[in-house]
Short mmCIF file of C-alpha atoms in Angstrom, two decimals:
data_model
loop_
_atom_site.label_atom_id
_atom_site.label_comp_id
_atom_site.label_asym_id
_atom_site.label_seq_id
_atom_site.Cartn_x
_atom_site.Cartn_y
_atom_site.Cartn_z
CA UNK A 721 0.00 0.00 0.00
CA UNK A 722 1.28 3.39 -0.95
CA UNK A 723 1.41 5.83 2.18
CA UNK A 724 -1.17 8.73 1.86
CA UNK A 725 0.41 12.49 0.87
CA UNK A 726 1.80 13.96 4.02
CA UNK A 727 2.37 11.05 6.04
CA UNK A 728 5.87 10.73 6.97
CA UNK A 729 8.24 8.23 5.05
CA UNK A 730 9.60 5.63 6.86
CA UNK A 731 13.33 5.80 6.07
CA UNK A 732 14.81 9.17 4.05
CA UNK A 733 14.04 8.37 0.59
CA UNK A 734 16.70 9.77 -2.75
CA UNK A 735 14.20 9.36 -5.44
CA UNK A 736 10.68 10.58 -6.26
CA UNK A 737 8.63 7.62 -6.25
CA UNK A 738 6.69 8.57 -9.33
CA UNK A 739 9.70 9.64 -11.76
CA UNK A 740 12.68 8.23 -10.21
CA UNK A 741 14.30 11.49 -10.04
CA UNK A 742 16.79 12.48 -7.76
CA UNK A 743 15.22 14.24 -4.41
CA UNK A 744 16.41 17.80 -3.46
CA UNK A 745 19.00 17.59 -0.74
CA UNK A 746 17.01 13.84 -0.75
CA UNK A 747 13.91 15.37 1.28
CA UNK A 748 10.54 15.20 -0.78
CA UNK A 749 7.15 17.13 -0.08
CA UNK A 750 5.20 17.21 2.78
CA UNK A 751 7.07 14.11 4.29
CA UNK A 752 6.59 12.32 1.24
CA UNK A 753 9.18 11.13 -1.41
CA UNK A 754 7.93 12.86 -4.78
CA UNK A 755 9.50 15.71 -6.03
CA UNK A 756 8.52 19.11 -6.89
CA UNK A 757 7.28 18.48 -10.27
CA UNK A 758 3.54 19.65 -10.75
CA UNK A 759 2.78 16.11 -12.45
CA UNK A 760 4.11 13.84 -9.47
CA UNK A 761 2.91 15.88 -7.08
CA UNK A 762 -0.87 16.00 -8.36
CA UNK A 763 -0.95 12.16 -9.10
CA UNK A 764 0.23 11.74 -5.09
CA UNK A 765 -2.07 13.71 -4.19
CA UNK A 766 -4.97 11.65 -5.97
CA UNK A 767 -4.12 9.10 -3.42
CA UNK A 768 -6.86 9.21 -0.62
CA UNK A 769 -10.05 10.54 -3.25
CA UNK A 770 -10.66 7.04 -5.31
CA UNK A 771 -10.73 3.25 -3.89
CA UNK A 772 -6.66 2.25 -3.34
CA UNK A 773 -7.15 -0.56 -5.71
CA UNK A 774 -7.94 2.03 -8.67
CA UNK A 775 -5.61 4.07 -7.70
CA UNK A 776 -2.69 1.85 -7.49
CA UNK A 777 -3.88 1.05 -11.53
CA UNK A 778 -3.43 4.89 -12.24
CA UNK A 779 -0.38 5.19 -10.30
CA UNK A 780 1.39 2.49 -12.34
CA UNK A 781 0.12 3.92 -15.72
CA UNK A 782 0.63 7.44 -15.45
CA UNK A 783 3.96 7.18 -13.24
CA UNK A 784 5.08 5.33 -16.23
CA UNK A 785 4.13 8.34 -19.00
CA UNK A 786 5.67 10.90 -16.61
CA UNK A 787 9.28 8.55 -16.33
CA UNK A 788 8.87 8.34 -20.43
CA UNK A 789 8.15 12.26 -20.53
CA UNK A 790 11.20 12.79 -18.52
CA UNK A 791 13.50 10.33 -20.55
CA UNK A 792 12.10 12.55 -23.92
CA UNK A 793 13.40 15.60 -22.14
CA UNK A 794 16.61 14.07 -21.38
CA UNK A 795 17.32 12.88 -24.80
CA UNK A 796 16.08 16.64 -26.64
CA UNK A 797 18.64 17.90 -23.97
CA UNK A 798 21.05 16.28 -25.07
CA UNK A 799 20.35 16.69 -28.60
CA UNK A 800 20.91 19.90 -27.98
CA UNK A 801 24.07 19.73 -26.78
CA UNK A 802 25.11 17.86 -29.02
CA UNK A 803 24.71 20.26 -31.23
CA UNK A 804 26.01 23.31 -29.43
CA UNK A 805 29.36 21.21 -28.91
CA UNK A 806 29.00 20.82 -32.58
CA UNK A 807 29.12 24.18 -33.18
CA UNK A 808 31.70 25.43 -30.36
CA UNK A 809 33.96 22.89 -32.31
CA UNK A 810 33.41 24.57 -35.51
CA UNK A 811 33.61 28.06 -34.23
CA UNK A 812 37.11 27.28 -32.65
CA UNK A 813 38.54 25.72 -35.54
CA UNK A 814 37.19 29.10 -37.46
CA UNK A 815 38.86 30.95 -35.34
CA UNK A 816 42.69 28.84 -35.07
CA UNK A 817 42.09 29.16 -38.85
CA UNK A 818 42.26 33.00 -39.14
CA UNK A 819 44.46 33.30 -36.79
CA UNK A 820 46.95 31.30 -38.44
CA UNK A 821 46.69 34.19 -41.38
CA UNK A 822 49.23 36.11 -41.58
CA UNK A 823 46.98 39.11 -43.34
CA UNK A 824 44.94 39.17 -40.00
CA UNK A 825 45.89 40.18 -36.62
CA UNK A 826 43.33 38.80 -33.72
CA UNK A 827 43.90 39.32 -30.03
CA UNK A 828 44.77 37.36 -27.38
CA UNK A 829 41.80 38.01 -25.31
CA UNK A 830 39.19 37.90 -28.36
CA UNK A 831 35.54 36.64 -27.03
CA UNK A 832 34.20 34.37 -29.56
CA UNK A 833 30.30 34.89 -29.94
CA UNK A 834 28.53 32.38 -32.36
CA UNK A 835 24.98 34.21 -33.30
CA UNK A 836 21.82 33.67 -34.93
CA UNK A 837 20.91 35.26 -38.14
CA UNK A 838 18.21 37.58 -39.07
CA UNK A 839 15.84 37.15 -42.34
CA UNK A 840 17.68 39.36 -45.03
CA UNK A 841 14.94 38.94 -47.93
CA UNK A 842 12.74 42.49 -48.38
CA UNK A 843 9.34 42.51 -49.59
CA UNK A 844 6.30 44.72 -50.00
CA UNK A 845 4.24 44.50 -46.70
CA UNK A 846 1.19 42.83 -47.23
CA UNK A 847 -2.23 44.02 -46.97
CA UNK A 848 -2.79 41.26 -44.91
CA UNK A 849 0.03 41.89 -42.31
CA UNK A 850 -0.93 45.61 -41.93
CA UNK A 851 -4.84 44.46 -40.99
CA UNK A 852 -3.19 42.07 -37.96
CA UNK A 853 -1.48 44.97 -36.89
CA UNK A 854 -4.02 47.80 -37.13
CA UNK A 855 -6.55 44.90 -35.04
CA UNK A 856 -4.18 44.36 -32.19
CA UNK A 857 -3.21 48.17 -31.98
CA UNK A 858 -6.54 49.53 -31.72
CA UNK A 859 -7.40 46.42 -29.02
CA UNK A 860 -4.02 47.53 -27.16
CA UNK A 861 -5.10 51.44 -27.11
CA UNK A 862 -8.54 50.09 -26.00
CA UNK A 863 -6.97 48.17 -22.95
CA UNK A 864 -4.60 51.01 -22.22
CA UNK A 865 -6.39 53.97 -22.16
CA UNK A 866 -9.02 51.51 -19.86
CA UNK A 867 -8.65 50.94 -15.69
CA UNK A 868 -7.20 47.49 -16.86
CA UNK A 869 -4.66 46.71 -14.46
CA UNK A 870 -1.91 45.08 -15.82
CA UNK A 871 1.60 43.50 -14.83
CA UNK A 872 3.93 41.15 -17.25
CA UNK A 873 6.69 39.59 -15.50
CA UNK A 874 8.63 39.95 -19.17
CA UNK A 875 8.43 43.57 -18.90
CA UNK A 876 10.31 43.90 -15.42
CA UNK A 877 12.90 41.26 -16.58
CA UNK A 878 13.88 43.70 -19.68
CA UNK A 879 13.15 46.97 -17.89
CA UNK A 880 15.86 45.39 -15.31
CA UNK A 881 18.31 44.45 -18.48
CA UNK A 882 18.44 48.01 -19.56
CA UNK A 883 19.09 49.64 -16.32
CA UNK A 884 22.01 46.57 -15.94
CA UNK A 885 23.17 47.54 -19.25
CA UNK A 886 23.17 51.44 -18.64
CA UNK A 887 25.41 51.03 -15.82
CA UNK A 888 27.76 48.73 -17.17
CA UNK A 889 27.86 51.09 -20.42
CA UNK A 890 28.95 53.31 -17.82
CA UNK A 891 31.71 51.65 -16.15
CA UNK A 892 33.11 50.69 -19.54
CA UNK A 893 33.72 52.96 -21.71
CA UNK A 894 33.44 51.83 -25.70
CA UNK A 895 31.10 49.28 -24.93
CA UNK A 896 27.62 50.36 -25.85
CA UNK A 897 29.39 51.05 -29.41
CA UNK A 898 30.34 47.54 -29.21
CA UNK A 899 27.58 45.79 -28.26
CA UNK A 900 25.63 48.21 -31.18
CA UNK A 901 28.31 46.28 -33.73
CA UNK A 902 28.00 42.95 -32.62
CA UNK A 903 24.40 43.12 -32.80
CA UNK A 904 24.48 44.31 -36.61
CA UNK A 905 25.98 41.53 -37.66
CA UNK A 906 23.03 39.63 -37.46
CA UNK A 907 20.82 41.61 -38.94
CA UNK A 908 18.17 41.45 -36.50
CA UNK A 909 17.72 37.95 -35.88
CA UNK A 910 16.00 38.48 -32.82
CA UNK A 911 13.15 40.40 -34.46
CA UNK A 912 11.64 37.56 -35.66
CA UNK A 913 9.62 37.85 -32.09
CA UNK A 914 7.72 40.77 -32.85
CA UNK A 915 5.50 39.09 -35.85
CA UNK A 916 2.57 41.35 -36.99
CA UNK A 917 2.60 43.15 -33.16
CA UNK A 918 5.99 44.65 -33.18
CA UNK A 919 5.92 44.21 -29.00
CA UNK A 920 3.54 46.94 -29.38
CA UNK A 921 1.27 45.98 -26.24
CA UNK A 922 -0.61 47.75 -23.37
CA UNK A 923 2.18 48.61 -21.05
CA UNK A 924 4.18 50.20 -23.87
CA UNK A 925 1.14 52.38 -24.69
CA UNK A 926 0.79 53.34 -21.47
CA UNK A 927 4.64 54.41 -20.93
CA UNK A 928 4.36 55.87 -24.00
CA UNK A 929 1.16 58.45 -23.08
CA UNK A 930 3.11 58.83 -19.68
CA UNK A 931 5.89 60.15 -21.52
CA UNK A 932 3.65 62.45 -23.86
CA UNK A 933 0.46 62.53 -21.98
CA UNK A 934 -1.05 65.08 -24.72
CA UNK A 935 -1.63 62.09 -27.06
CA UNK A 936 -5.58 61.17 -27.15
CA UNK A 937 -6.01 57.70 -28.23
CA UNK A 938 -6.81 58.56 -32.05
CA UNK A 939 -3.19 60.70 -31.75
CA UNK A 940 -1.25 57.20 -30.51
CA UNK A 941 -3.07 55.12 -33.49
CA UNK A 942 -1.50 57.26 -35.58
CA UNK A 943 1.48 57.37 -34.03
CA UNK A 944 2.30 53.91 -35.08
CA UNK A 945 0.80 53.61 -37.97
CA UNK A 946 2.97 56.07 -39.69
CA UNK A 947 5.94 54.42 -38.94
CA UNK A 948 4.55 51.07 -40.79
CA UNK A 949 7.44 50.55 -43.30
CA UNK A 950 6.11 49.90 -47.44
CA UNK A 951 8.92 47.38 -47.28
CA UNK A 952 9.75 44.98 -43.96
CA UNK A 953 12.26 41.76 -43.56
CA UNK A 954 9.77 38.69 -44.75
CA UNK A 955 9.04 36.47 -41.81
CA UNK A 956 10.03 39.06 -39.23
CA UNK A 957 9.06 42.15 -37.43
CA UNK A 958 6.56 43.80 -39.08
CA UNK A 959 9.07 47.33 -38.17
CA UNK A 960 12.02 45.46 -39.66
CA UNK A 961 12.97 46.71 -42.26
CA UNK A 962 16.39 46.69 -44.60
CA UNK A 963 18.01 49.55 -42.53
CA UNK A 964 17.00 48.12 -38.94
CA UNK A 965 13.54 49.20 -37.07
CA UNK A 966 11.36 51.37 -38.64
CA UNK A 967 10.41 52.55 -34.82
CA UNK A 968 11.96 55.36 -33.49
CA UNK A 969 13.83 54.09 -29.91
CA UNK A 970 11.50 55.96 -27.68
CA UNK A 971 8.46 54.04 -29.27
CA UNK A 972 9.97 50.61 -29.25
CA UNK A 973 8.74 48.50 -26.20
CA UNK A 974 11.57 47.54 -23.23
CA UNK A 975 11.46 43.88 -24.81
CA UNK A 976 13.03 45.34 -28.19
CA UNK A 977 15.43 47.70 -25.92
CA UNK A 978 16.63 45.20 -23.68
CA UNK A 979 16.67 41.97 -25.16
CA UNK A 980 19.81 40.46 -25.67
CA UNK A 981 20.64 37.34 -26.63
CA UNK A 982 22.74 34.98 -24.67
CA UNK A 983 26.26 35.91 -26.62
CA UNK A 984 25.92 39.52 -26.23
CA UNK A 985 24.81 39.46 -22.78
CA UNK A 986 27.65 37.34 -22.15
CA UNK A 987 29.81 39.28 -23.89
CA UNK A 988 28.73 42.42 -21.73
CA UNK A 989 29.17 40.33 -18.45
CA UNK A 990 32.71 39.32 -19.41
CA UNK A 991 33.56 43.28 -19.89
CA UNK A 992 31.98 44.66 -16.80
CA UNK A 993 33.66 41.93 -14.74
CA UNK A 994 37.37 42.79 -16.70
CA UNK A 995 36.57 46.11 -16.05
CA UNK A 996 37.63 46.61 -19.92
CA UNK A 997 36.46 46.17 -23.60
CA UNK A 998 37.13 43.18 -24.74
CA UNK A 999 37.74 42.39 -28.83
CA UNK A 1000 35.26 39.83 -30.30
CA UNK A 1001 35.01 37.55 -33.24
CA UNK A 1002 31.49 37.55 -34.25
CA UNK A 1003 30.15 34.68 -36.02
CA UNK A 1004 26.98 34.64 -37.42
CA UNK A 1005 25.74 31.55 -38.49
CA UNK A 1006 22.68 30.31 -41.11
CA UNK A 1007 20.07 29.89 -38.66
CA UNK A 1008 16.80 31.94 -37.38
CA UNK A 1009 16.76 33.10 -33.54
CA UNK A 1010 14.53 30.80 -31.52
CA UNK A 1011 15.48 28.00 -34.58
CA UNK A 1012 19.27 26.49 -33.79
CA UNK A 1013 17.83 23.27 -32.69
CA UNK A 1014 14.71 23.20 -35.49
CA UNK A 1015 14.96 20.10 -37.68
CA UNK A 1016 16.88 21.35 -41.10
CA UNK A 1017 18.40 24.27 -39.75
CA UNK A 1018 21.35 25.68 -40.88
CA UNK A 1019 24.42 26.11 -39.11
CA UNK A 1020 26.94 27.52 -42.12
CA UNK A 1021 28.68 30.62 -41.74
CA UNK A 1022 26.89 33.70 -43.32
CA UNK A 1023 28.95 36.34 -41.50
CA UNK A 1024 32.71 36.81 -39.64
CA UNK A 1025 33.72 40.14 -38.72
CA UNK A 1026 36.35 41.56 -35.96
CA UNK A 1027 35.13 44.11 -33.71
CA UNK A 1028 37.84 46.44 -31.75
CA UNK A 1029 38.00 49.59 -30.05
CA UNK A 1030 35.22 50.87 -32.45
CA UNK A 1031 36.39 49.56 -35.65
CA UNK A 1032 34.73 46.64 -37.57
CA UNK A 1033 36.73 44.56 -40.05
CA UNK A 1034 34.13 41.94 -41.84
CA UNK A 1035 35.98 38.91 -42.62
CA UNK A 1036 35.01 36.37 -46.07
CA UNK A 1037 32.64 33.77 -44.46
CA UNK A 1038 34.73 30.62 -43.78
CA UNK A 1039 32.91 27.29 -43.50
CA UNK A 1040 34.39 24.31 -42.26
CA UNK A 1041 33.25 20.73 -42.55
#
């Protein structure tokens, strides 16, 4: 008989006894041996509201599609890295290859930062894509200029990466210009995120008509919709465009300010803590933000480029097998 949630085990248990994962400093919940996973949990719990003898029949069945769930995750995990390895591999032998040319002249404390790659084919926006946007702004202005109150989690994790990033633009000096030429050479890979809404969302608007609190709701509708490009990056922002965003700064949300993707946020970490700019070797390789791991993506080299004290040297894209 299986003891009922919250009774106390009899002798310290190491796994969960629905998944067979490891316990947390090998203590479960509420004096029982399951972990903190929302599916064992809830099927322990069951334990007490049917007959025992049904309930030891759903234990066994759905204990056993949680342990399969969890081997899936293992095995995508490591599918993954498998193919980040794969790609740290490449990236190194990219860069012992260039620096073995005598033409180029790469420092000893170069960062290398392997990055997506942004859509690069421009086409007419469609119709179609304008009417999605023009929808969800006038539903956004609706909700903001309402008593809605409103709070995304997302919003105080990039308002938080700009004010890290303004101070560490402070203590080093050049690096702001830096990370501005790192992220270039992607193209705006990243972007891909902001679909037919372009981030443009209720708490924006309402930061926004804090900043200019003249602007009726009619004034803000047009605000945006002026700035809708003719021509935008297919299969990306609808404010991409071939130049970068068609949004002024000030009207971009803190998700399009702060957002940075793991390279260049580790990049920026690795200079505050220095104290110092440090020289990178960009690579930017054939694959969509969001898409390394997709089935069919591409991992080739599209773009190389040094980036030092300011100065950008773009380097012909090197591929290695």
């Amino acid at each position: 008989m299986l003891p009922s949630f919250g009774s106390a085990p009899t002798s310290r248990a190491t796994q969960c006894k629905v998944c067979d994962q490891p316990l947390v400093n090998g203590s479960g919940v509420k004096g029982q041996a399951v972990c903190r996973s929302f599916d064992c949990m809830r099927l322990v719990q069951q334990q007490g509201t049917m007959p025992e003898t049904l309930y030891t029949s759903i234990f066994k069945v759905q204990s056993k599609l949680i342990r399969e769930k969890h081997a899936r995750g293992k095995a995508e995990e490591a599918r993954k890295t498998a193919i980040d390895r794969q790609i740290q591999a490449l990236d190194q032998q990219l860069h012992d290859q260039l620096e073995a040319d005598e033409n180029l002249s790469l420092p000893k404390d170069l960062l290398l930062l392997s990055i997506a790659s942004g859509g690069r084919q421009i086409s007419n926006l469609p119709a179609k894509r304008k009417k999605k946007f023009r929808d969800n702004l006038n539903a956004a202005i609706s909700e903001a200029t309402s008593n809605i109150e409103f709070e995304d989690v997302g919003v105080n994790i990039n308002s938080n990466r700009l004010k890290r990033s303004a101070l560490q633009y402070r203590e080093v000096s050049g690096l702001k210009e830096q990370t501005q030429n790192v992220c270039i050479q992607c193209q705006g890979a990243c972007c891909i995120a902001g679909a037919d809404k372009g981030f443009v969302e209720i708490q924006l608007l309402r930061r926004v008509m804090t900043e200019q609190p003249g602007l009726r709701p009619r004034d803000l509708y047009q605000l945006y919709m002026q700035h809708l490009p003719n021509k935008s990056v297919k299969g990306s922002c609808i404010f991409h465009t071939q130049t970068g965003c068609n949004l002024p700064r000030k009207l971009r949300s803190d998700v399009c300010n702060g957002y940075l993707c793991e390279p260049v946020e580790t990049m920026q970490k690795k200079s505050y803590a220095d104290q110092k700019l440090r020289p990178a070797l960009v690579v930017s390789r054939n694959y969509r933000q969001f898409h390394k791991y997709d089935d069919g993506a591409k991992h080739d080299v599209l773009v190389t480029a040094k980036i030092e004290g300011g100065e950008v040297q773009r380097i012909d894209a090197v591929n290695l097998e």
